[in-house]
Coordinates of C-alpha atoms in Angstrom, one line a residue:
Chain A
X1 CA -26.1 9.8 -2.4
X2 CA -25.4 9.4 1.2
X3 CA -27.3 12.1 3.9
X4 CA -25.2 14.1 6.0
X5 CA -26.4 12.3 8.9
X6 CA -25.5 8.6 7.7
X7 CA -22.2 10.1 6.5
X8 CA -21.5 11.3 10.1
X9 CA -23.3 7.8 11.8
X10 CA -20.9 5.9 9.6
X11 CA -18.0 8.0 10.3
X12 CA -18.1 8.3 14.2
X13 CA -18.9 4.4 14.1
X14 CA -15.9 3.8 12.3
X15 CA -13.7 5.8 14.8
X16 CA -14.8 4.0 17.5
X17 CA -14.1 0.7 16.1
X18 CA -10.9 1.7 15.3
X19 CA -10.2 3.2 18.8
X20 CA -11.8 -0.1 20.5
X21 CA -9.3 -2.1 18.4
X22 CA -6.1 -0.4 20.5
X23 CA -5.3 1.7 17.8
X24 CA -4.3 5.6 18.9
X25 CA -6.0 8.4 16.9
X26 CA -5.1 11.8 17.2
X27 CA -7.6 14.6 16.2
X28 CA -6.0 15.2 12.9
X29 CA -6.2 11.6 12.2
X30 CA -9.8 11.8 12.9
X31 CA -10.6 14.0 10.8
X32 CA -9.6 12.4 8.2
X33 CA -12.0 9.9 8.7
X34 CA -15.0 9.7 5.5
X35 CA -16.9 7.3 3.3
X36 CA -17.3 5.8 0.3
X37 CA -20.9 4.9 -1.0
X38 CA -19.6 4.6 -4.8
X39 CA -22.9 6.2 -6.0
X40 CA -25.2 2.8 -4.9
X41 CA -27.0 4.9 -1.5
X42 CA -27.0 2.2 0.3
X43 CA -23.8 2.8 2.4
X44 CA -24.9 0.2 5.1
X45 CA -24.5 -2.3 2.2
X46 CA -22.0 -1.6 0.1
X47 CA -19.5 1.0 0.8
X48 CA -16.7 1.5 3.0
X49 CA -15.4 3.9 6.2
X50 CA -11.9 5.1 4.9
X51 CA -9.1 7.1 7.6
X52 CA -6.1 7.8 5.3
X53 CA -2.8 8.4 7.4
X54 CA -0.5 9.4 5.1
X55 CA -0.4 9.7 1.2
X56 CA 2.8 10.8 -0.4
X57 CA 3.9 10.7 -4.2
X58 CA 5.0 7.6 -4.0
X59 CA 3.2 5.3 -0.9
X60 CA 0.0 5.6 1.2
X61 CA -1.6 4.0 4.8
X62 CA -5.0 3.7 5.4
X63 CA -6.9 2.6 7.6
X64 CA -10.5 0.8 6.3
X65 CA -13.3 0.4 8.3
X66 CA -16.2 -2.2 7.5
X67 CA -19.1 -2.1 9.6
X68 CA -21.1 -5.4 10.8
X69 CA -22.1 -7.3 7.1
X70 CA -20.9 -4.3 5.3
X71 CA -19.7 -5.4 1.9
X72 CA -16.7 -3.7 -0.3
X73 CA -17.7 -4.0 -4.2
X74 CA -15.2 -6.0 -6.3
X75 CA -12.6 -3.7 -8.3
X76 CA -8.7 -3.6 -9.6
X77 CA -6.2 -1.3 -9.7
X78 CA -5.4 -1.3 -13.2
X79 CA -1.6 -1.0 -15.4
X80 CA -2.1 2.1 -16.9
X81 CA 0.3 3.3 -19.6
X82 CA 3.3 4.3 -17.5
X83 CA 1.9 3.7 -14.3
X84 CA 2.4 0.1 -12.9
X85 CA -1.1 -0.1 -10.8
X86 CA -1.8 0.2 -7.3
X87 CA -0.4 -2.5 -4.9
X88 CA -1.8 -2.5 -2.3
X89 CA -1.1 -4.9 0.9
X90 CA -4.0 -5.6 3.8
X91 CA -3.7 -6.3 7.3
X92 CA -6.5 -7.3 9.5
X93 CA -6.9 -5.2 12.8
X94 CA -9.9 -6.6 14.7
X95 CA -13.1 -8.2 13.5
X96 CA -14.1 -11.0 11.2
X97 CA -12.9 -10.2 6.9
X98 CA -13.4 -12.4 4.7
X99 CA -11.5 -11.3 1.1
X100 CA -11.9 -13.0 -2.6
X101 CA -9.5 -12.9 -4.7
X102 CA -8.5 -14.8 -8.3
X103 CA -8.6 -18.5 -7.6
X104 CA -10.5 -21.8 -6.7
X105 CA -14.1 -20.9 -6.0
X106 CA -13.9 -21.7 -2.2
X107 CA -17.1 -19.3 -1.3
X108 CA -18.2 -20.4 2.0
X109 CA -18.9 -18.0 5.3
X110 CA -19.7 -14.7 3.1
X111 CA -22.8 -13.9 1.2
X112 CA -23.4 -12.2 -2.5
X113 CA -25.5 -8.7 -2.0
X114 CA -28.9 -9.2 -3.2
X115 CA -29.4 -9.3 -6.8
X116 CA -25.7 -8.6 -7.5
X117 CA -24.1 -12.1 -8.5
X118 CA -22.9 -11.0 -11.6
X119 CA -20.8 -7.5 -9.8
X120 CA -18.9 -10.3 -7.9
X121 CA -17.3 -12.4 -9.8
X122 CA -14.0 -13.7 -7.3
X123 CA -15.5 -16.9 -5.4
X124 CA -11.3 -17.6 -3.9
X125 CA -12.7 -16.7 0.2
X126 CA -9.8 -15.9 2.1
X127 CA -10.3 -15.4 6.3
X128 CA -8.5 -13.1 7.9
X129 CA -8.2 -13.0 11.3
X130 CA -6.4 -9.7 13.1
X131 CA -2.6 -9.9 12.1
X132 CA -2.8 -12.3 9.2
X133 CA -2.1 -9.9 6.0
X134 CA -2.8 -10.0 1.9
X135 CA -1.1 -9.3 -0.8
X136 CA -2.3 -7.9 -3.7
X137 CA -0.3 -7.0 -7.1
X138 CA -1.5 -4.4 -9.1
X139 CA -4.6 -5.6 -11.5
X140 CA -5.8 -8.3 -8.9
X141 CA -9.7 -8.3 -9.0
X142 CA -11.2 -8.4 -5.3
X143 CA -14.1 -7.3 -2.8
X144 CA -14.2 -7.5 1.1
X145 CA -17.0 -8.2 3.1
X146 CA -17.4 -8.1 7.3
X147 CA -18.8 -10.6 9.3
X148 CA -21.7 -9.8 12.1
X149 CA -18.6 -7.7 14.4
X150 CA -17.2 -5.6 11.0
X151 CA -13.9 -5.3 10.8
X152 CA -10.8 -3.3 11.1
X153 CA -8.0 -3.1 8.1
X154 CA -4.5 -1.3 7.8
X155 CA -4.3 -0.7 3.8
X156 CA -0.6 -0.1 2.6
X157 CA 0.1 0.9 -0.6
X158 CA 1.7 2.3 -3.5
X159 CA 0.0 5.4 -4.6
X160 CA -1.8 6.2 -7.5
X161 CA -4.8 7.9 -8.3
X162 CA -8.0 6.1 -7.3
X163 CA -9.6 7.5 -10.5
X164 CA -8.0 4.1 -12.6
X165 CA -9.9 2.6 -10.3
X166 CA -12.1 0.0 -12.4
X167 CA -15.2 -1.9 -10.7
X168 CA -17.5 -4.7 -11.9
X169 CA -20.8 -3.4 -11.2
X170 CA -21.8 -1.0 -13.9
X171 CA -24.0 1.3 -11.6
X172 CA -21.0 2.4 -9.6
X173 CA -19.8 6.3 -9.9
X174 CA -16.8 6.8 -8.6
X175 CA -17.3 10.2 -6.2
X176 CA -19.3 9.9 -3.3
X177 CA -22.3 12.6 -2.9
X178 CA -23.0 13.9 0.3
X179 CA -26.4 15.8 0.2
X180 CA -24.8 18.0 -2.7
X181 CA -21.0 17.8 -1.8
X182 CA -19.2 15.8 -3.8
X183 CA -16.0 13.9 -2.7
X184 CA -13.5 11.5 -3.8
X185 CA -12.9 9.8 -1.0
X186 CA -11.4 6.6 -2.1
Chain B
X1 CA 29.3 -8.3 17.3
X2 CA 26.4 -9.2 19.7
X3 CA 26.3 -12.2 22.1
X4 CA 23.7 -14.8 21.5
X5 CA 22.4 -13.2 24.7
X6 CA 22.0 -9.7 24.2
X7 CA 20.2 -10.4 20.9
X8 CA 17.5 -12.5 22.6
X9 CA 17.0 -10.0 25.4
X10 CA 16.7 -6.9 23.3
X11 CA 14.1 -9.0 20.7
X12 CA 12.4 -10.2 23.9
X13 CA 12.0 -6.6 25.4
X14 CA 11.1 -5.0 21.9
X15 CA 8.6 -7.3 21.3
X16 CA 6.8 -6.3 25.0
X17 CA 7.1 -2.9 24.3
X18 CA 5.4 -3.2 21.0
X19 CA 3.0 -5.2 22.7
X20 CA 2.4 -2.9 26.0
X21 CA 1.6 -0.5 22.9
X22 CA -1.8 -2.0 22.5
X23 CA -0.8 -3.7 18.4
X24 CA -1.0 -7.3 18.3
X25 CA 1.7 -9.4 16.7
X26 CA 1.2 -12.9 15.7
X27 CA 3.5 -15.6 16.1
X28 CA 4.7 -15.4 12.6
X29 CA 5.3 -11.3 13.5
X30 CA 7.1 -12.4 16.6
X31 CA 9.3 -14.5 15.0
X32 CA 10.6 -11.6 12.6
X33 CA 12.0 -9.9 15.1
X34 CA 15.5 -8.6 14.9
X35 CA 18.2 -6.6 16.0
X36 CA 20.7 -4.4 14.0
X37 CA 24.4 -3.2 15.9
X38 CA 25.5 -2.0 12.8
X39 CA 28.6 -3.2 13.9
X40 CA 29.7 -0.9 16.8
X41 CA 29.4 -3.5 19.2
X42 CA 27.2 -1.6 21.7
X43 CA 23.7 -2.5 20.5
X44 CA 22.2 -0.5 23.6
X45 CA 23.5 2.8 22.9
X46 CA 23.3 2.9 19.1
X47 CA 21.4 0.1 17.6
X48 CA 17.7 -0.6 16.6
X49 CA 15.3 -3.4 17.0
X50 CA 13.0 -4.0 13.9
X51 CA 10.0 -6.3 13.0
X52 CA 9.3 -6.7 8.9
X53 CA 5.5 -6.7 8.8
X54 CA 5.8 -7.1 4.9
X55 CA 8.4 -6.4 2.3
X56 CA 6.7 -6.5 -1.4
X57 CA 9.4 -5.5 -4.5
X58 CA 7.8 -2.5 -4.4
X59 CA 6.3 -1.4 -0.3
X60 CA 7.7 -2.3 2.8
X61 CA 5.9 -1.9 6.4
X62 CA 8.5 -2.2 9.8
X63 CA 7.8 -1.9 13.2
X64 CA 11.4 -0.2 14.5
X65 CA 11.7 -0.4 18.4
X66 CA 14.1 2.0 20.8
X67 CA 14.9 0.9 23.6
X68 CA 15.1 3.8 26.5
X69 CA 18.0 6.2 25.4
X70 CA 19.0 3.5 22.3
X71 CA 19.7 6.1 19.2
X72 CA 19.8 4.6 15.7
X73 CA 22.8 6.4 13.4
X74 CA 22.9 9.0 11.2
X75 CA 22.4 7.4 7.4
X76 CA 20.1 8.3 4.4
X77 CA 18.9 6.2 1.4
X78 CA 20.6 7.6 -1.6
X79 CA 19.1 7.9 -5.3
X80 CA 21.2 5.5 -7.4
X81 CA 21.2 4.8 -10.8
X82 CA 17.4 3.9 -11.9
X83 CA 16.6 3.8 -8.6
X84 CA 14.5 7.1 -6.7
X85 CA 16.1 5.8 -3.1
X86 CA 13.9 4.6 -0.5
X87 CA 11.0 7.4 0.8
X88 CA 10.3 6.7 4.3
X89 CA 7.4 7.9 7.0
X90 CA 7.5 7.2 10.3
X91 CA 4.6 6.9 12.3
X92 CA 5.1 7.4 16.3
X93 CA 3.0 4.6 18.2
X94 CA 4.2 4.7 21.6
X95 CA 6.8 6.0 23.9
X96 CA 9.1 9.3 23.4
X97 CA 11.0 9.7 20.3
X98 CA 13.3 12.4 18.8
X99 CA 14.4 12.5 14.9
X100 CA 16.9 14.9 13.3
X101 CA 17.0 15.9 10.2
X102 CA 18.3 18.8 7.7
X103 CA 17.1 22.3 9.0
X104 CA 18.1 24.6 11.9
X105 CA 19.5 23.8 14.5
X106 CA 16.8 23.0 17.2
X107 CA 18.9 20.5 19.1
X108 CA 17.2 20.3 22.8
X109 CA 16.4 17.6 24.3
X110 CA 18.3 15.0 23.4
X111 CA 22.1 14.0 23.5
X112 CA 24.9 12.7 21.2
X113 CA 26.8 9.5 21.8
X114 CA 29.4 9.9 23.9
X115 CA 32.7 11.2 21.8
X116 CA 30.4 11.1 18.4
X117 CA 29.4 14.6 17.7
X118 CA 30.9 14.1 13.9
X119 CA 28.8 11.1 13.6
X120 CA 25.8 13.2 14.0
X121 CA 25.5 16.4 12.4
X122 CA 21.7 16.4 11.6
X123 CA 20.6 19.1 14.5
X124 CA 17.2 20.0 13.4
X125 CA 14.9 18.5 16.3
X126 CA 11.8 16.9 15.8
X127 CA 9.9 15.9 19.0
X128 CA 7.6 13.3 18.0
X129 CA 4.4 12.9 20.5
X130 CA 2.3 8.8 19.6
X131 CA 0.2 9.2 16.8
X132 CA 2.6 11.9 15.2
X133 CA 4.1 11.6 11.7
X134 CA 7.2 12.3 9.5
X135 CA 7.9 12.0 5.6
X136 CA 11.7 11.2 4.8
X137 CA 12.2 12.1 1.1
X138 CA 14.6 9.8 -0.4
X139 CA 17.8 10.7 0.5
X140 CA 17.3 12.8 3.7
X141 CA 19.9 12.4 6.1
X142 CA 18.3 11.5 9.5
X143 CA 19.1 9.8 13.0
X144 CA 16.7 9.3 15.8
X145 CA 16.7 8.3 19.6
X146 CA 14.2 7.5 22.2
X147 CA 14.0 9.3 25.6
X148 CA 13.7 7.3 28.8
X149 CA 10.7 5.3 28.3
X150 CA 12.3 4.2 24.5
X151 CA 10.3 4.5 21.5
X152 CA 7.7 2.3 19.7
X153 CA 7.1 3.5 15.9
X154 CA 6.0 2.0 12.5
X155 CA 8.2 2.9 9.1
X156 CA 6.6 2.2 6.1
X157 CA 8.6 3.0 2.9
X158 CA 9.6 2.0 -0.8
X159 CA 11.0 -1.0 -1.2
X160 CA 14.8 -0.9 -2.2
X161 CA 18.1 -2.7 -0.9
X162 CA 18.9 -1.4 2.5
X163 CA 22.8 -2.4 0.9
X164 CA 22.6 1.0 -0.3
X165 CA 22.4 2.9 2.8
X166 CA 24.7 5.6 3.9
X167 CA 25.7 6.1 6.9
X168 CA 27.7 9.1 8.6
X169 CA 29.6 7.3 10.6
X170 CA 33.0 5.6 9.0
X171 CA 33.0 2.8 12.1
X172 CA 29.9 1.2 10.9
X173 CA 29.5 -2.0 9.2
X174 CA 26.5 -2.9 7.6
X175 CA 25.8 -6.4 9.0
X176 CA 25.3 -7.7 11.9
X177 CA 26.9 -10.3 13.8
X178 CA 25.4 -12.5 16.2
X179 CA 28.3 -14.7 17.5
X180 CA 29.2 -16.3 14.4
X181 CA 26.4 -15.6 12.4
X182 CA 25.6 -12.7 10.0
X183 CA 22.7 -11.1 9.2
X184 CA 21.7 -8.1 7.4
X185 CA 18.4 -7.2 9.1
X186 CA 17.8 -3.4 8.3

């Protein structure tokens, strides 16, 4: 569960990264703007700022905020009968990102949340500074993690419905509670 | 066909305006950056200037540039066979920018090319202000044109082969040549 007042801390913080970054937000856009805590209430932690621009059937942009140290928990967009799987494709706006992915274990400038080795299994680091950009096919494990400035990230993708979703750590709900309200923000 | 010349100048110019709009580009970006005549020889009137962010089998993120008073042709992505046809949104970053597509005839401010009015018979006006949005549905016939400060906008879309495009216009020619060499850059 998140409070209504970190829920609106988070969010406004998010805006203004994004808006210090050179990116233009109109009103509608902003509004947009929510949080994901995935059910661990410690949004500072783990969690992430999400402003979605468009979501059609078929293809969706986002716009991700991380704030300073603020770590995304490792999950995949899974093949799911018909459906293919989300694929999604990053690129970094402003800040310091630091991605892992399947690979070599090259785990070097990040750090593992307290406790929570075993929820993050990808050790493959991959910096991205603003303008470098990711792909990642559908069913590709990963987390993200900001540096000490947090960081902004387009996310472009293929749509499908976030409730495939699967994540490593077992403790993680997929809705978001907001002193009572719930939303599936992500 | 366009000279050596007039390729460099409109690439150089597009990627300043895209600039002036506040993104940043990396080198790699910069070096993506083309320019379609679609082979009616008079890139500044109708023609567009486009940078490939990413192109996946399955998503694809541009940067399209107008120059002032450039307008891109009347075309649409057709279904075909297995394939849906390519489902398009436009995102307006900077500048002033007009698309027409199926509806009423709202036709205001902007003009048709000289001795072309069969060329373009979307009429259905759609002023779009920076930060504003359009979804193209597959196969929605569409043509666009920037006012007197051009237009700076992102298109981000299914992936599918641009080969398939259809355009209104009988004159046009897919490719475009660049004294001597051809390239099919949109």
């Amino acid at each position: 569960m998140i409070t209504k007042e970190d829920f609106k801390e988070v969010c406004e913080t998010s805006i203004k990264m994004i808006e210090d970054a050179g990116l233009l937000l109109t009103e509608v856009d902003k509004s947009k703007m929510t949080a994901a805590d995935f059910g661990l209430n410690h949004i500072k932690k783990e969690g992430v700022q999400i402003l979605t621009m468009f979501q059609t059937e078929r293809i969706a942009g986002k716009i991700l905020v991380l704030l300073p140290n603020q770590t995304e928990p490792e999950h995949w967009h899974p093949t799911v009968g018909d459906d293919a799987g989300k694929e999604e494709v990053i690129r970094a706006i402003s800040g310091n990102l630091r991605f892992y992915i399947p690979g070599k274990d090259t785990f070097k400038e990040g750090f593992i949340v307290d406790g929570k080795e075993e929820c993050y299994t990808m050790r493959n680091e991959i910096v991205m500074k603003p303008g470098d950009q990711l792909v990642l096919p559908a069913g590709t494990k990963h987390w993200f993690q900001a540096g000490e400035e947090g960081a902004v990230m387009y996310s472009f993708s293929t749509t499908v419905t976030d409730l495939n979703d699967q994540f490593t750590d077992p403790d993680i709900v997929r809705e978001t509670i907001i002193e009572g309200i719930t939303t599936n923000a992500y």
